[in-house]
Short mmCIF file of C-alpha atoms in Angstrom, two decimals:
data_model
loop_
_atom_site.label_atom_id
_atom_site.label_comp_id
_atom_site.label_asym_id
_atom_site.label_seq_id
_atom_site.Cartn_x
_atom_site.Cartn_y
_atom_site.Cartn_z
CA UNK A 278 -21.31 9.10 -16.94
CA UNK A 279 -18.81 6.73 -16.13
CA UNK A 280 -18.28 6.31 -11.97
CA UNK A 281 -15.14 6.92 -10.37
CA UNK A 282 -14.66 6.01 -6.78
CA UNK A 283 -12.33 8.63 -5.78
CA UNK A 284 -13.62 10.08 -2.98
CA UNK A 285 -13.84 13.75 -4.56
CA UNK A 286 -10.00 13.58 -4.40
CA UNK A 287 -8.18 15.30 -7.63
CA UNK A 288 -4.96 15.72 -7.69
CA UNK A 289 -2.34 18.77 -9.65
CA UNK A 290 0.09 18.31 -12.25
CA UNK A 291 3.12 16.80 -10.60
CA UNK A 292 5.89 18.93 -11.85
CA UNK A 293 3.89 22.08 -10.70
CA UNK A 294 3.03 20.25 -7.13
CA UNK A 295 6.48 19.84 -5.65
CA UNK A 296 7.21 22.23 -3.31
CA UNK A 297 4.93 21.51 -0.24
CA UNK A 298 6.15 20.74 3.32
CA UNK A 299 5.21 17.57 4.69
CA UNK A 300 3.81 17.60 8.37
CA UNK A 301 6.07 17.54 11.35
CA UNK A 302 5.34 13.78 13.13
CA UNK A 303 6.74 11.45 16.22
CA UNK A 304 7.54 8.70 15.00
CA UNK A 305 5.32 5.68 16.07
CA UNK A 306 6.43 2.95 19.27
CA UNK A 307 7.05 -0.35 18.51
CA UNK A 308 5.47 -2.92 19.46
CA UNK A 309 6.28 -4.54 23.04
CA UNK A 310 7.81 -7.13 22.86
CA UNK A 311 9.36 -6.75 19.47
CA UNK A 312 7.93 -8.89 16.32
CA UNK A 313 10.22 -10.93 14.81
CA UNK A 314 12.27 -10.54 11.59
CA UNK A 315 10.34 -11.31 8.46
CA UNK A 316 12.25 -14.18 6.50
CA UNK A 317 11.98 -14.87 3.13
CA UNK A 318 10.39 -18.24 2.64
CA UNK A 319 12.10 -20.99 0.22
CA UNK A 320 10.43 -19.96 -3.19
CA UNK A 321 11.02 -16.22 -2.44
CA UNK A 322 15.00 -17.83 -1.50
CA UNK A 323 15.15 -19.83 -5.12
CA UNK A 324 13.78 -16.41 -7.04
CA UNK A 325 16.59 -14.37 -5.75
CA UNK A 326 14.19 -12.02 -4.34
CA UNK A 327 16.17 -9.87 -1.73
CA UNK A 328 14.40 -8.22 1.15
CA UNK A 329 15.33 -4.38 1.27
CA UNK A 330 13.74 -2.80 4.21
CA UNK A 331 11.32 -3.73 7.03
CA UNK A 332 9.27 -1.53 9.58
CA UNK A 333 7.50 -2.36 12.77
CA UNK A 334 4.42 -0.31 14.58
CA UNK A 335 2.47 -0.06 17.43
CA UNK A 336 -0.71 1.75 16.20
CA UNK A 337 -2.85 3.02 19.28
CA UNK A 338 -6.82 2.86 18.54
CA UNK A 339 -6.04 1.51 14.85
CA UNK A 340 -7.86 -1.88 14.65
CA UNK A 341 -7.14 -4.50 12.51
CA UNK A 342 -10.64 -3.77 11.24
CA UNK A 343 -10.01 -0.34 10.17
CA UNK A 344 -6.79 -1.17 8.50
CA UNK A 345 -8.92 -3.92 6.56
CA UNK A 346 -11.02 -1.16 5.69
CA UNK A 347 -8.41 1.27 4.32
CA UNK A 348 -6.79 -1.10 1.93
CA UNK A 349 -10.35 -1.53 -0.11
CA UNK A 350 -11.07 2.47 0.22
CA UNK A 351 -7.99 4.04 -0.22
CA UNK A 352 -9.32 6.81 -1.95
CA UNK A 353 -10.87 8.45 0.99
CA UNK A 354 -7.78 9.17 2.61
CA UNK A 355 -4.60 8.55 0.69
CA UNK A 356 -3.93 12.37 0.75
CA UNK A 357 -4.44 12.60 4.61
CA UNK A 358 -1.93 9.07 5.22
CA UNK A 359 1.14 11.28 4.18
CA UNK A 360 0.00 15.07 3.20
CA UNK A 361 2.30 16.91 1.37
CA UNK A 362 4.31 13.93 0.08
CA UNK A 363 1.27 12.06 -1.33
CA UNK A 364 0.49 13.59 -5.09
CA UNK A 365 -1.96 11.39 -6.48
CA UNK A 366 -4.26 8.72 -6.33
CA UNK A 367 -6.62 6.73 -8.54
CA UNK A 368 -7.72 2.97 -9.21
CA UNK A 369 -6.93 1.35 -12.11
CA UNK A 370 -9.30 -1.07 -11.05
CA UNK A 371 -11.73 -0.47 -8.50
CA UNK A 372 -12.45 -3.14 -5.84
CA UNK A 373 -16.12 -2.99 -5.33
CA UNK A 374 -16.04 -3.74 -9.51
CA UNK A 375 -13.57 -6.27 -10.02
CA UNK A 376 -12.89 -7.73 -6.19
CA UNK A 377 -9.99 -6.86 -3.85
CA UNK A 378 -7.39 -9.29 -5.45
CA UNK A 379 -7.81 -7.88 -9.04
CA UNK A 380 -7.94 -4.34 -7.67
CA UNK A 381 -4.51 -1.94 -8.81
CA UNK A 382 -4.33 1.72 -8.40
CA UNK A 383 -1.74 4.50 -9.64
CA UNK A 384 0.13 6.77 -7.33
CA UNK A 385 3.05 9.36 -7.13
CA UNK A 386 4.44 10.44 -3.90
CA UNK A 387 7.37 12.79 -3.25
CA UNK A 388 10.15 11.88 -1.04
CA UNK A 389 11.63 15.64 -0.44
CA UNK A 390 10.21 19.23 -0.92
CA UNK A 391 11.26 20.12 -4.17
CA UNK A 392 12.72 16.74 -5.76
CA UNK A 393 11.14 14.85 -8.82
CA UNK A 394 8.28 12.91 -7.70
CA UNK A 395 8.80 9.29 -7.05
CA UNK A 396 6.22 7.56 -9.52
CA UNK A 397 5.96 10.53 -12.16
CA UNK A 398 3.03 10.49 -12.99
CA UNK A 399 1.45 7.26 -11.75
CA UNK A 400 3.15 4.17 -10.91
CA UNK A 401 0.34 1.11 -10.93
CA UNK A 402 0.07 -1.01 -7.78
CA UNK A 403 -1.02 -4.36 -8.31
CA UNK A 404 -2.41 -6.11 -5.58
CA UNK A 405 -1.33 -9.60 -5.63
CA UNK A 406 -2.50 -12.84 -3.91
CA UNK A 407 -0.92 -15.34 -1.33
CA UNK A 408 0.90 -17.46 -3.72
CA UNK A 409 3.31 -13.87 -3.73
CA UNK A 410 3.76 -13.94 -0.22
CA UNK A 411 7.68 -14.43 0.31
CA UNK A 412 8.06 -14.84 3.98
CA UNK A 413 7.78 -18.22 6.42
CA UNK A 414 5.43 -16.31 8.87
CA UNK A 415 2.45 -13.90 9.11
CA UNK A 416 0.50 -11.99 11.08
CA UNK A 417 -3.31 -12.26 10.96
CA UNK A 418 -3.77 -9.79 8.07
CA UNK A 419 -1.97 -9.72 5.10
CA UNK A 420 -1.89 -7.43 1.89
CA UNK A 421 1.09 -8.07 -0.95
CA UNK A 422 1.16 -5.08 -3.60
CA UNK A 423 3.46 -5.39 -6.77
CA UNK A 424 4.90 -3.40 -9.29
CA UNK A 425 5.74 -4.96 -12.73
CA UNK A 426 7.54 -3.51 -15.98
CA UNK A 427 6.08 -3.61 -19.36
CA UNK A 428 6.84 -6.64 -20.19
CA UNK A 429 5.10 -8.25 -17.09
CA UNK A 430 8.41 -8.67 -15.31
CA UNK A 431 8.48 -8.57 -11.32
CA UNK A 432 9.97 -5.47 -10.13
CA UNK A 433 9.50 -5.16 -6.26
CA UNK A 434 6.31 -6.03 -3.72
CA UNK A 435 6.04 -3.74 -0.65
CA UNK A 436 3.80 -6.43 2.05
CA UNK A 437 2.09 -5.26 4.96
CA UNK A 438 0.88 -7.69 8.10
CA UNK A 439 -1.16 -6.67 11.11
CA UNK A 440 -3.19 -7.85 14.06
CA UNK A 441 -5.16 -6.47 16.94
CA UNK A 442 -2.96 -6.18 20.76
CA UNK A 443 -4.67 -4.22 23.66
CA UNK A 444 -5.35 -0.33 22.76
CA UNK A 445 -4.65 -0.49 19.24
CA UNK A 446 -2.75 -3.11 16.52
CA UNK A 447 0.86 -4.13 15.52
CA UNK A 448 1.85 -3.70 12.09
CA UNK A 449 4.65 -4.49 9.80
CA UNK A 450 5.84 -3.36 6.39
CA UNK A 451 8.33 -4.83 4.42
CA UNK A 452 9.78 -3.67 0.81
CA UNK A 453 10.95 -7.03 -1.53
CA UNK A 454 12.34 -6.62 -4.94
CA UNK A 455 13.88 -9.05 -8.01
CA UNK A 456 17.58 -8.40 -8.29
CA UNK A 457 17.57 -8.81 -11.86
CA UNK A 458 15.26 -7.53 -14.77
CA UNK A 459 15.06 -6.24 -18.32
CA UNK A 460 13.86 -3.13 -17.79
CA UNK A 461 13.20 -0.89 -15.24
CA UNK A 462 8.98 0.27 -14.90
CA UNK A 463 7.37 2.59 -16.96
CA UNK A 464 7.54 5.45 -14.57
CA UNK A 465 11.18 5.35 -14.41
CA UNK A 466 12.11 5.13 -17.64
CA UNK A 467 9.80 8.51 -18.40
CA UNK A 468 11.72 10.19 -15.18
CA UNK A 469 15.16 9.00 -17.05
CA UNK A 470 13.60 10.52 -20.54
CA UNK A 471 12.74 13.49 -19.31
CA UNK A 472 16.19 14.22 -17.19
CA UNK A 473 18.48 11.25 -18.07
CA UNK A 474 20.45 12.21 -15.02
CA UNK A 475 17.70 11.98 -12.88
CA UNK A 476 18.47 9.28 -9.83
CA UNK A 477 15.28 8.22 -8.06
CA UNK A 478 15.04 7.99 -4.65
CA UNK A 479 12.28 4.91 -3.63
CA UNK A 480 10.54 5.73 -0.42
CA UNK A 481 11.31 2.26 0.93
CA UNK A 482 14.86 3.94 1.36
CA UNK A 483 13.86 7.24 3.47
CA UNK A 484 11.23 8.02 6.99
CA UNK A 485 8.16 7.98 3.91
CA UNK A 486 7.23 4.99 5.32
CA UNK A 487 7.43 6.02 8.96
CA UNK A 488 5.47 9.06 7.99
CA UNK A 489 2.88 7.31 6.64
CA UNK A 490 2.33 4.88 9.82
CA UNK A 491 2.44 7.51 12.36
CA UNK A 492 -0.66 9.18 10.43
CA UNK A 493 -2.61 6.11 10.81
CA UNK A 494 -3.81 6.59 14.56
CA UNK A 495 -4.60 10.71 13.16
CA UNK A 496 -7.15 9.83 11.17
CA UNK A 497 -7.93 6.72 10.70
CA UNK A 498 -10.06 5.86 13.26
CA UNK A 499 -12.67 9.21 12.70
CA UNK A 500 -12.61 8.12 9.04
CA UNK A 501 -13.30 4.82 9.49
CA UNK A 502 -16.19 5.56 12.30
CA UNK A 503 -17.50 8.11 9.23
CA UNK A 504 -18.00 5.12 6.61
CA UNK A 505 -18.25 2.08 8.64
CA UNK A 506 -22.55 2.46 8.79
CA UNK A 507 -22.79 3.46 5.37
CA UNK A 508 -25.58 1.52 3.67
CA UNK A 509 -23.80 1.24 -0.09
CA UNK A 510 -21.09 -1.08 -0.41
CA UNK A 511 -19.92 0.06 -3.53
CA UNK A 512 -19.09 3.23 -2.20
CA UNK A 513 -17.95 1.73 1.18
CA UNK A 514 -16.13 -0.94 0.26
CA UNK A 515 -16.05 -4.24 2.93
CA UNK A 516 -12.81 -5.74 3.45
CA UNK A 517 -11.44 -8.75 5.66
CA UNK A 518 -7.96 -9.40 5.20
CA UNK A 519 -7.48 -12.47 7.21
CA UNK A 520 -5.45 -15.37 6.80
CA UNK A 521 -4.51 -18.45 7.33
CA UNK A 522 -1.81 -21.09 7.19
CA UNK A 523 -2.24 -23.92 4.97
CA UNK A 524 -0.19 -26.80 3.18
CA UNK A 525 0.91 -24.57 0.53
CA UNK A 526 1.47 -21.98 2.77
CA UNK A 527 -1.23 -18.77 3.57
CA UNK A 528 -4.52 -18.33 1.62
CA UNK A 529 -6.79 -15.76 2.99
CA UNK A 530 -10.38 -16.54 4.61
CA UNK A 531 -12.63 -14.34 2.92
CA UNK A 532 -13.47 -14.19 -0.47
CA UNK A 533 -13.39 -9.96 -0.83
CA UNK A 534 -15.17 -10.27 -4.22
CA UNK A 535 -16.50 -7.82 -6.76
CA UNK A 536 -19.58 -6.38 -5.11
CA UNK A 537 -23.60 -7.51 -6.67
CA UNK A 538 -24.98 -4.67 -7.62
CA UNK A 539 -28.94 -5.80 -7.77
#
């Protein structure tokens, strides 16, 4: 038998999983004072890379710890981060196997009761290192996830940044894309095939993102205080997404390897 870290999560067929609420929510505060715009640094500037959207949050009782945590073990709660809009979740390649950096999973999520599901079904995340990081500054954690076309074209990057403050963390997210490509991903071009006048609505451009943050301080921290003593790090995966600023610009301290498995 082949293991699966999924956390015992399944998920339904998408086109029969489409019409469930999402929760009522507040959205979160932001931080005090303000963080600063991100600004795309001079490679992202010479790629044409064009920043879409950008999000800031005060998270209270979210460490920067916990979100470390999440990142690496995403399967234990991607259903509770946005319930009713999230519709599935696996890894492509799990991190305890292959390390953080080579680690992608697939997802769907649904950005309206009742509308085609945004990633059909499954749209891989790649996550990337520094080298695609496309702003000047950072905070003191850092994850860049991609999403490429078949033939290994850039499509878009959503990065997220974050750092402890008194009674919780700050976080932001921020959705870059390439203006121009050959093709659009996989998932799309089965949503076109199967209704060509299907138009796709990314979550980057609705509240999914909002949603998603103010769910953080629900259950994050009683999830992370569940796994955070558990003695098998292949099943609880360790995680420490700091970085630092270099010559070439951010590389991150630890390693986050594939796990030895004795």
């Amino acid at each position: 038998m082949e293991y699966q870290a999924n956390g015992g999560q399944t998920f339904r067929p998408i086109l029969e999983n489409i019409h469930i609420p999402t929760l009522p929510y507040t959205p979160l505060a932001r931080p005090e004072p303000p963080l600063a715009a991100p600004e795309l640094n001079a490679a992202a500037r010479e790629k044409g890379w064009v920043l879409n959207s950008w999000h800031q949050h005060f998270l209270p009782g979210v460490s920067a710890a916990m979100l470390d945590w999440f990142w690496a073990n995403m399967e234990k709660g991607y259903y509770l981060w946005a319930p009713g809009s999230h519709k599935r979740f696996s890894w492509v390649r799990e991190p305890w196997e292959v390390g953080f950096l080579r680690s992608a999973h697939m997802i769907s999520e649904s950005v309206g009761e009742g509308l085609p599901v945004f990633g059909g079904s499954g749209v891989q995340i790649d996550r990337l290192d520094l080298s695609w990081f496309p702003f000047r500054d950072a905070l003191e954690h850092v994850i860049v996830e991609g999403v490429f076309n078949d033939p290994g074209e850039f499509v878009d990057m959503t990065v997220h940044m974050w750092q402890d403050v008194p009674g919780g963390s700050v976080h932001m997210d921020a959705a870059v894309a390439a203006p121009e490509i050959s093709q659009p991903p996989r998932f799309i071009l089965e949503m076109l095939a199967a209704d060509p006048d299907v138009k796709p609505v990314p979550p980057s451009a609705t509240d999914h993102g909002e949603y998603e943050a103010s769910r953080w301080p629900v259950f994050l921290p009683g999830l992370y205080a569940l796994w955070k003593d558990h003695p098998d790090p292949t099943q609880s995966v360790p995680c420490d997404l700091r970085v630092q600023k270099t010559a070439e610009g951010y590389a991150y301290i630890a390693e986050n390897g594939p796990i030895t498995v004795a």
